[in-house]
Amino acid sequence: MKPDVLIAGSLMPHVMAALEAAYTTHNLLKAPDRQAMLEGVGPKARAIATSTFDGCSIALMDACPNLEIVSSFGVGVDSLNVDHARSRGVIVANTPDVLNDDVANMGVALVLATTRNIVANDRYVREGRWAREGDPPLARGIAGKRVGIVGFGRIGRAIATKLGVFGCEIVYHTRNAQPDQPYRHYPDLVAMAHDCALLVVITPGGAATRNLINREVMDALGPDGILVNVARGSVVDEPALVAALQEGTLGGAGLDVFADEPNVPEALFSMQNVVLQPHQASATVETRRAMGDLVVTNLAAYFEGRLDDIKRVC
Ligand code: NAP
Ligand code: 8YV
């Protein structure tokens, strides 16, 4: 008999097709009465397939008393209640590594877009201002600049390698130093911000990193400093960021993620020194396909008893 799998997140068509072929699926997102579906199907569901975006609430897990595994689309697990899953002995599988390159590329793209005024200058040309007013102000280079990476895991290290090619001096902040890395570790984030021209944030979200980038960190980065966030909106104190940009105590920002997506503080819209993205760091055809494949292969590894092949956080 095929295992019963609850679909609790919006998944790509190729993922849905593979899951529907291998399991008896129950799509909560399409249920006319979600509660009724949960009451009927919850007790027999052995797996939940979801995404970082849609998450997996404690109530959803607990509506599935025989749950064995949650397989999620995305590397971030801040929306998946991992501690609760662990306490129940439920495996939480995610999609690490396959997105490192594209997420790191977005970090690099935001570094270049903010320092070189790419978006503001694009508008300058389209609005006919180049012809009317002449060249825009000079931008800033990044060769020789010190860039602090906040969070130095799979993606943070990929960003370091890529920015190294541009001649940046890389330093990093994490809770634990990584002695095998050739870069300076700063245990003190404010001290690192003070010494850097740019910060690139790529930690997990969740309680441990909430508002890690606070006003003190932004002030240390300073009026010429640039903050790039490809981690989670929750890692940056967003009202403090808006205030620092409005007051000119922070030089600019490149933001892929926000505290209350898809809502973005309107004050940012008119700022020429800010580049905004709608949470697109992993959003390429290639990477999203690979992430989707991993949602499927993680479940297959579990149900085929190949537990060592599961990409999992618990
Ligand atoms: P990872 O390999 O687990 O690395 C996480 C890094 O963050 C580690 O170096 C860790 O070091 C550090 N860290 C954790 N808590 C910290 C804290 N309180 N203070 C300072 N550093 C801390 O994760 P990854 O695969 O690189 O992914 C990182 C995150 O990127 C994901 O969790 C996700 O939220 C985000 N992400 C965003 C997008 C997007 O679309 N924008 C796409 C993919 C991922 P220590 O444990 O030593 O502190
Ligand atoms: C996706 C992400 O946008 O992997 C993550 O943690 O934030 C992104 O890759 C997200 O997973 C979509 O649900």
Short mmCIF file of C-alpha atoms and ligand atoms in Angstrom, two decimals:
data_model
loop_
_atom_site.label_atom_id
_atom_site.label_comp_id
_atom_site.label_asym_id
_atom_site.label_seq_id
_atom_site.Cartn_x
_atom_site.Cartn_y
_atom_site.Cartn_z
CA MET A 1 0.00 0.00 0.00
CA LYS A 2 1.30 3.45 -0.88
CA PRO A 3 2.11 5.65 2.13
CA ASP A 4 -0.23 8.60 2.73
CA VAL A 5 1.43 11.99 2.26
CA LEU A 6 -0.16 15.33 3.16
CA ILE A 7 0.71 18.17 0.80
CA ALA A 8 0.86 21.29 2.96
CA GLY A 9 2.88 23.62 0.73
CA SER A 10 2.73 24.92 -2.79
CA LEU A 11 5.07 22.65 -4.77
CA MET A 12 6.21 22.73 -8.41
CA PRO A 13 4.33 20.60 -10.97
CA HIS A 14 7.21 18.13 -11.43
CA VAL A 15 7.33 17.61 -7.67
CA MET A 16 3.58 17.09 -7.44
CA ALA A 17 3.67 14.62 -10.34
CA ALA A 18 6.42 12.56 -8.68
CA LEU A 19 4.66 12.57 -5.30
CA GLU A 20 1.31 11.63 -6.81
CA ALA A 21 2.95 8.71 -8.62
CA ALA A 22 4.68 7.32 -5.52
CA TYR A 23 2.20 8.05 -2.70
CA THR A 24 -1.44 8.52 -1.86
CA THR A 25 -1.41 12.30 -1.66
CA HIS A 26 -3.88 14.59 0.08
CA ASN A 27 -3.57 18.23 -0.92
CA LEU A 28 -4.51 20.45 2.02
CA LEU A 29 -4.16 23.56 -0.12
CA LYS A 30 -6.96 22.35 -2.38
CA ALA A 31 -9.23 21.03 0.37
CA PRO A 32 -12.62 22.79 0.47
CA ASP A 33 -12.64 22.10 4.23
CA ARG A 34 -9.08 21.89 5.52
CA GLN A 35 -10.11 20.86 9.03
CA ALA A 36 -12.30 18.05 7.70
CA MET A 37 -9.46 16.76 5.52
CA LEU A 38 -7.07 16.86 8.48
CA GLU A 39 -9.51 14.96 10.68
CA GLY A 40 -10.00 12.32 8.02
CA VAL A 41 -6.45 11.96 6.73
CA GLY A 42 -4.25 13.19 9.60
CA PRO A 43 -4.18 9.86 11.50
CA LYS A 44 -2.95 7.92 8.47
CA ALA A 45 -0.46 10.54 7.16
CA ARG A 46 3.11 9.26 7.47
CA ALA A 47 4.67 12.29 5.75
CA ILE A 48 4.06 15.98 5.13
CA ALA A 49 5.47 17.69 2.03
CA THR A 50 5.72 21.45 2.42
CA SER A 51 7.98 24.44 1.77
CA THR A 52 9.95 26.96 3.76
CA PHE A 53 7.41 29.51 2.59
CA ASP A 54 4.31 27.57 3.73
CA GLY A 55 5.94 26.01 6.80
CA CYS A 56 4.62 23.29 9.08
CA SER A 57 2.79 24.39 12.23
CA ILE A 58 2.76 22.45 15.49
CA ALA A 59 -1.02 22.09 15.10
CA LEU A 60 -0.55 20.51 11.66
CA MET A 61 2.07 18.07 12.98
CA ASP A 62 -0.12 17.17 15.92
CA ALA A 63 -3.09 16.52 13.64
CA CYS A 64 -0.89 13.70 12.28
CA PRO A 65 -0.18 11.40 15.26
CA ASN A 66 1.60 8.84 13.05
CA LEU A 67 3.78 11.39 11.26
CA GLU A 68 7.32 10.14 10.51
CA ILE A 69 8.86 12.77 8.23
CA VAL A 70 8.38 16.36 7.04
CA SER A 71 10.04 17.01 3.67
CA SER A 72 10.38 20.71 2.90
CA PHE A 73 11.26 22.72 -0.20
CA GLY A 74 13.98 25.14 0.93
CA VAL A 75 17.06 25.02 3.11
CA GLY A 76 15.72 27.35 5.81
CA VAL A 77 13.80 25.56 8.56
CA ASP A 78 12.69 28.55 10.62
CA SER A 79 9.03 27.94 9.69
CA LEU A 80 9.08 24.19 10.42
CA ASN A 81 9.02 23.94 14.26
CA VAL A 82 12.06 21.66 14.28
CA ASP A 83 12.23 21.39 18.08
CA HIS A 84 8.68 20.07 18.19
CA ALA A 85 9.39 17.60 15.39
CA ARG A 86 12.51 16.42 17.21
CA SER A 87 10.60 15.95 20.46
CA ARG A 88 8.16 13.71 18.59
CA GLY A 89 10.90 11.80 16.75
CA VAL A 90 9.78 13.21 13.39
CA ILE A 91 12.49 13.66 10.74
CA VAL A 92 12.74 17.13 9.15
CA ALA A 93 14.27 17.01 5.66
CA ASN A 94 15.27 20.12 3.69
CA THR A 95 17.11 21.10 0.48
CA PRO A 96 20.64 22.27 1.34
CA ASP A 97 23.61 22.73 -1.03
CA VAL A 98 21.77 22.57 -4.37
CA LEU A 99 20.91 26.28 -3.96
CA ASN A 100 24.30 27.53 -2.70
CA ASP A 101 25.45 28.89 -6.05
CA ASP A 102 22.35 30.83 -7.00
CA VAL A 103 21.75 32.23 -3.52
CA ALA A 104 25.40 33.28 -3.31
CA ASN A 105 25.08 34.82 -6.77
CA MET A 106 22.15 36.93 -5.55
CA GLY A 107 24.31 38.10 -2.64
CA VAL A 108 27.06 39.09 -5.10
CA ALA A 109 24.52 40.67 -7.47
CA LEU A 110 23.17 42.85 -4.64
CA VAL A 111 26.72 43.84 -3.66
CA LEU A 112 27.41 44.95 -7.24
CA ALA A 113 23.98 46.52 -7.78
CA THR A 114 24.24 48.65 -4.65
CA THR A 115 27.88 49.69 -4.98
CA ARG A 116 27.61 50.47 -8.73
CA ASN A 117 24.14 52.09 -8.59
CA ILE A 118 22.95 49.65 -11.26
CA VAL A 119 19.22 50.08 -10.64
CA ALA A 120 19.31 53.85 -10.04
CA ASN A 121 21.42 54.33 -13.17
CA ASP A 122 19.05 52.16 -15.21
CA ARG A 123 16.23 54.49 -14.17
CA TYR A 124 18.45 57.49 -14.96
CA VAL A 125 18.82 56.32 -18.56
CA ARG A 126 15.14 55.34 -19.01
CA GLU A 127 13.95 58.70 -17.66
CA GLY A 128 16.08 60.53 -20.25
CA ARG A 129 18.19 62.15 -17.55
CA TRP A 130 21.52 61.06 -19.07
CA ALA A 131 20.78 63.08 -22.22
CA ARG A 132 19.42 66.06 -20.24
CA GLU A 133 21.73 66.16 -17.24
CA GLY A 134 24.91 64.31 -18.27
CA ASP A 135 26.69 61.57 -16.34
CA PRO A 136 25.34 60.48 -12.93
CA PRO A 137 27.57 60.64 -9.82
CA LEU A 138 30.48 58.21 -9.56
CA ALA A 139 29.81 54.85 -7.92
CA ARG A 140 32.04 52.81 -5.58
CA GLY A 141 34.37 49.90 -6.41
CA ILE A 142 34.68 46.75 -4.30
CA ALA A 143 38.26 45.59 -5.05
CA GLY A 144 40.31 45.81 -1.88
CA LYS A 145 37.22 46.47 0.28
CA ARG A 146 36.63 44.45 3.42
CA VAL A 147 33.35 42.54 3.31
CA GLY A 148 31.95 40.98 6.50
CA ILE A 149 29.85 37.87 6.01
CA VAL A 150 27.38 37.30 8.83
CA GLY A 151 26.78 33.53 8.93
CA PHE A 152 29.50 31.43 7.35
CA GLY A 153 27.87 28.14 6.42
CA ARG A 154 27.34 26.52 3.04
CA ILE A 155 26.08 29.72 1.36
CA GLY A 156 28.22 32.19 3.31
CA ARG A 157 31.39 30.37 2.26
CA ALA A 158 30.21 30.31 -1.39
CA ILE A 159 29.70 34.10 -1.20
CA ALA A 160 33.23 34.46 0.21
CA THR A 161 34.75 32.49 -2.68
CA LYS A 162 32.84 34.51 -5.29
CA LEU A 163 33.61 37.92 -3.72
CA GLY A 164 37.26 36.89 -3.41
CA VAL A 165 37.38 36.81 -7.22
CA PHE A 166 36.39 40.51 -7.19
CA GLY A 167 39.36 41.27 -4.92
CA CYS A 168 37.38 41.77 -1.70
CA GLU A 169 38.98 41.02 1.65
CA ILE A 170 36.64 38.59 3.39
CA VAL A 171 36.02 38.39 7.13
CA TYR A 172 33.14 36.68 8.90
CA HIS A 173 31.02 36.55 12.05
CA THR A 174 29.52 33.36 13.48
CA ARG A 175 29.08 32.04 17.02
CA ASN A 176 31.79 29.43 16.42
CA ALA A 177 35.10 30.20 14.71
CA GLN A 178 36.06 27.94 11.78
CA PRO A 179 39.81 27.42 12.17
CA ASP A 180 40.03 25.59 8.83
CA GLN A 181 38.97 28.77 6.98
CA PRO A 182 41.59 31.23 5.70
CA TYR A 183 39.52 34.26 6.75
CA ARG A 184 39.53 36.30 9.96
CA HIS A 185 36.74 35.44 12.39
CA TYR A 186 35.12 38.24 14.41
CA PRO A 187 33.34 36.98 17.53
CA ASP A 188 32.04 40.57 17.95
CA LEU A 189 29.62 41.58 15.18
CA VAL A 190 29.74 45.32 15.99
CA ALA A 191 33.54 45.29 15.78
CA MET A 192 33.36 43.54 12.41
CA ALA A 193 30.77 46.03 11.09
CA HIS A 194 33.03 48.89 12.21
CA ASP A 195 35.92 47.44 10.19
CA CYS A 196 33.90 46.65 7.01
CA ALA A 197 32.68 48.53 3.94
CA LEU A 198 29.87 46.01 3.40
CA LEU A 199 28.04 43.34 5.39
CA VAL A 200 26.36 40.37 3.69
CA VAL A 201 23.89 38.56 5.96
CA ILE A 202 23.31 34.83 5.39
CA THR A 203 22.42 33.26 8.75
CA PRO A 204 19.33 31.14 9.42
CA GLY A 205 16.21 32.96 10.61
CA GLY A 206 14.40 32.20 13.88
CA ALA A 207 14.71 33.29 17.48
CA ALA A 208 18.52 32.98 17.74
CA THR A 209 19.12 35.57 15.01
CA ARG A 210 16.11 37.89 15.45
CA ASN A 211 17.27 41.52 14.99
CA LEU A 212 20.92 40.41 15.05
CA ILE A 213 21.55 43.33 12.67
CA ASN A 214 20.40 46.09 15.03
CA ARG A 215 20.95 49.83 15.04
CA GLU A 216 24.32 49.45 16.79
CA VAL A 217 25.57 47.19 13.97
CA MET A 218 24.23 49.59 11.31
CA ASP A 219 25.82 52.60 13.01
CA ALA A 220 29.13 50.73 13.15
CA LEU A 221 28.88 50.02 9.41
CA GLY A 222 28.39 53.73 8.96
CA PRO A 223 27.26 56.32 6.39
CA ASP A 224 29.33 54.80 3.57
CA GLY A 225 28.53 51.22 4.56
CA ILE A 226 26.22 48.88 2.67
CA LEU A 227 24.07 46.12 4.13
CA VAL A 228 23.06 43.15 1.96
CA ASN A 229 20.50 40.68 3.35
CA VAL A 230 19.84 37.36 1.62
CA ALA A 231 19.05 35.51 4.87
CA ARG A 232 15.67 36.26 6.44
CA GLY A 233 13.91 39.57 7.07
CA SER A 234 13.75 38.71 10.77
CA VAL A 235 17.55 38.92 11.08
CA VAL A 236 17.51 42.69 10.46
CA ASP A 237 15.70 45.20 12.69
CA GLU A 238 13.66 46.58 9.78
CA PRO A 239 12.32 49.80 11.41
CA ALA A 240 15.90 50.57 12.53
CA LEU A 241 17.13 49.91 8.97
CA VAL A 242 14.57 52.31 7.49
CA ALA A 243 15.50 54.96 10.07
CA ALA A 244 19.25 54.54 9.46
CA LEU A 245 18.76 54.90 5.70
CA GLN A 246 16.46 57.92 6.11
CA GLU A 247 18.94 59.62 8.44
CA GLY A 248 21.91 58.77 6.21
CA THR A 249 23.76 56.96 8.99
CA LEU A 250 23.83 53.86 6.74
CA GLY A 251 24.97 54.24 3.13
CA GLY A 252 22.73 51.76 1.30
CA ALA A 253 21.09 48.34 1.31
CA GLY A 254 20.45 45.39 -0.99
CA LEU A 255 17.52 43.37 0.32
CA ASP A 256 16.12 40.06 -0.93
CA VAL A 257 14.12 39.32 2.22
CA PHE A 258 11.78 41.25 4.52
CA ALA A 259 10.18 40.93 7.94
CA ASP A 260 6.58 40.59 6.66
CA GLU A 261 6.77 39.29 3.08
CA PRO A 262 5.39 40.22 0.63
CA ASN A 263 4.91 43.54 2.44
CA VAL A 264 7.90 45.86 2.17
CA PRO A 265 8.20 49.18 4.04
CA GLU A 266 7.06 51.81 1.53
CA ALA A 267 9.70 54.23 2.80
CA LEU A 268 12.27 52.09 0.95
CA PHE A 269 10.59 52.50 -2.45
CA SER A 270 11.87 56.00 -3.15
CA MET A 271 15.42 55.44 -1.91
CA GLN A 272 17.96 55.47 -4.76
CA ASN A 273 20.59 53.76 -2.60
CA VAL A 274 18.42 50.70 -1.94
CA VAL A 275 17.96 47.67 -4.25
CA LEU A 276 14.97 45.44 -3.57
CA GLN A 277 14.21 41.86 -4.64
CA PRO A 278 11.05 39.82 -3.95
CA HIS A 279 12.83 36.88 -2.19
CA GLN A 280 14.38 35.59 -5.42
CA ALA A 281 17.80 34.31 -4.33
CA SER A 282 17.12 30.65 -5.19
CA ALA A 283 14.60 31.47 -7.92
CA THR A 284 16.23 30.11 -11.06
CA VAL A 285 14.76 27.32 -13.16
CA GLU A 286 17.80 25.14 -12.50
CA THR A 287 17.99 25.60 -8.74
CA ARG A 288 14.26 25.41 -8.08
CA ARG A 289 14.11 22.18 -10.11
CA ALA A 290 16.98 20.72 -8.08
CA MET A 291 15.32 21.78 -4.81
CA GLY A 292 12.07 20.15 -5.94
CA ASP A 293 13.90 16.96 -6.86
CA LEU A 294 15.39 16.85 -3.38
CA VAL A 295 11.95 17.09 -1.74
CA VAL A 296 11.08 13.92 -3.69
CA THR A 297 14.37 12.04 -3.17
CA ASN A 298 14.37 12.80 0.56
CA LEU A 299 10.97 11.12 0.89
CA ALA A 300 12.04 8.23 -1.34
CA ALA A 301 15.19 7.68 0.74
CA TYR A 302 13.06 7.57 3.88
CA PHE A 303 10.45 5.14 2.60
CA GLU A 304 13.13 2.91 1.03
CA GLY A 305 14.98 2.77 4.35
CA ARG A 306 18.06 4.65 3.09
CA LEU A 307 18.15 6.94 6.10
CA ASP A 308 21.74 8.08 5.48
CA ASP A 309 20.72 9.50 2.10
CA ILE A 310 18.19 11.94 3.60
CA LYS A 311 19.25 15.61 3.75
CA ARG A 312 17.89 16.37 7.19
CA VAL A 313 18.19 18.72 10.16
CA CYS A 314 16.79 16.21 12.66
P1 NAP B 1 24.20 26.80 7.22
O1 NAP B 1 25.16 26.05 6.36
O2 NAP B 1 23.51 26.09 8.32
O3 NAP B 1 25.00 28.06 7.82
C1 NAP B 1 24.46 28.90 8.78
C2 NAP B 1 25.58 29.82 9.33
O4 NAP B 1 24.99 30.81 10.18
C3 NAP B 1 26.62 29.07 10.14
O5 NAP B 1 27.90 29.55 9.81
C4 NAP B 1 26.28 29.45 11.59
O6 NAP B 1 27.47 29.43 12.37
C5 NAP B 1 25.74 30.86 11.40
N1 NAP B 1 24.84 31.25 12.48
C6 NAP B 1 23.77 30.58 12.97
N2 NAP B 1 23.23 31.24 14.00
C7 NAP B 1 23.97 32.36 14.17
C8 NAP B 1 23.91 33.45 15.10
N3 NAP B 1 22.98 33.51 16.06
N4 NAP B 1 24.83 34.42 14.98
C9 NAP B 1 25.78 34.36 14.02
N5 NAP B 1 25.89 33.37 13.12
C10 NAP B 1 25.00 32.37 13.21
O7 NAP B 1 23.07 27.47 6.35
P2 NAP B 1 23.07 27.83 4.79
O8 NAP B 1 22.74 26.65 3.98
O9 NAP B 1 24.31 28.62 4.49
O10 NAP B 1 21.77 28.81 4.75
C11 NAP B 1 21.70 29.93 5.58
C12 NAP B 1 20.33 30.56 5.55
O11 NAP B 1 20.16 31.31 4.35
C13 NAP B 1 19.12 29.63 5.54
O12 NAP B 1 18.83 29.11 6.82
C14 NAP B 1 18.02 30.53 5.02
O13 NAP B 1 17.37 31.19 6.08
C15 NAP B 1 18.78 31.56 4.17
N6 NAP B 1 18.44 31.38 2.73
C16 NAP B 1 17.80 32.38 2.08
C17 NAP B 1 17.48 32.22 0.75
C18 NAP B 1 16.76 33.28 -0.02
O14 NAP B 1 16.01 32.93 -0.93
N7 NAP B 1 16.98 34.55 0.28
C19 NAP B 1 17.79 31.02 0.08
C20 NAP B 1 18.47 30.05 0.78
C21 NAP B 1 18.79 30.23 2.12
P3 NAP B 1 27.45 29.21 13.97
O15 NAP B 1 26.50 28.07 14.23
O16 NAP B 1 28.87 28.92 14.29
O17 NAP B 1 26.98 30.50 14.55
C1 8YV B 2 13.00 29.76 -1.15
C2 8YV B 2 14.62 29.97 0.85
O1 8YV B 2 12.57 31.00 -1.63
O2 8YV B 2 15.69 27.87 0.82
C3 8YV B 2 15.28 28.82 1.51
O3 8YV B 2 15.42 28.84 2.74
O4 8YV B 2 14.31 30.94 1.48
C4 8YV B 2 14.38 29.99 -0.61
O5 8YV B 2 15.23 29.13 -1.28
C5 8YV B 2 11.99 29.17 -0.26
O6 8YV B 2 12.43 27.95 0.23
C6 8YV B 2 10.66 28.93 -0.94
O7 8YV B 2 9.80 28.27 -0.07
#
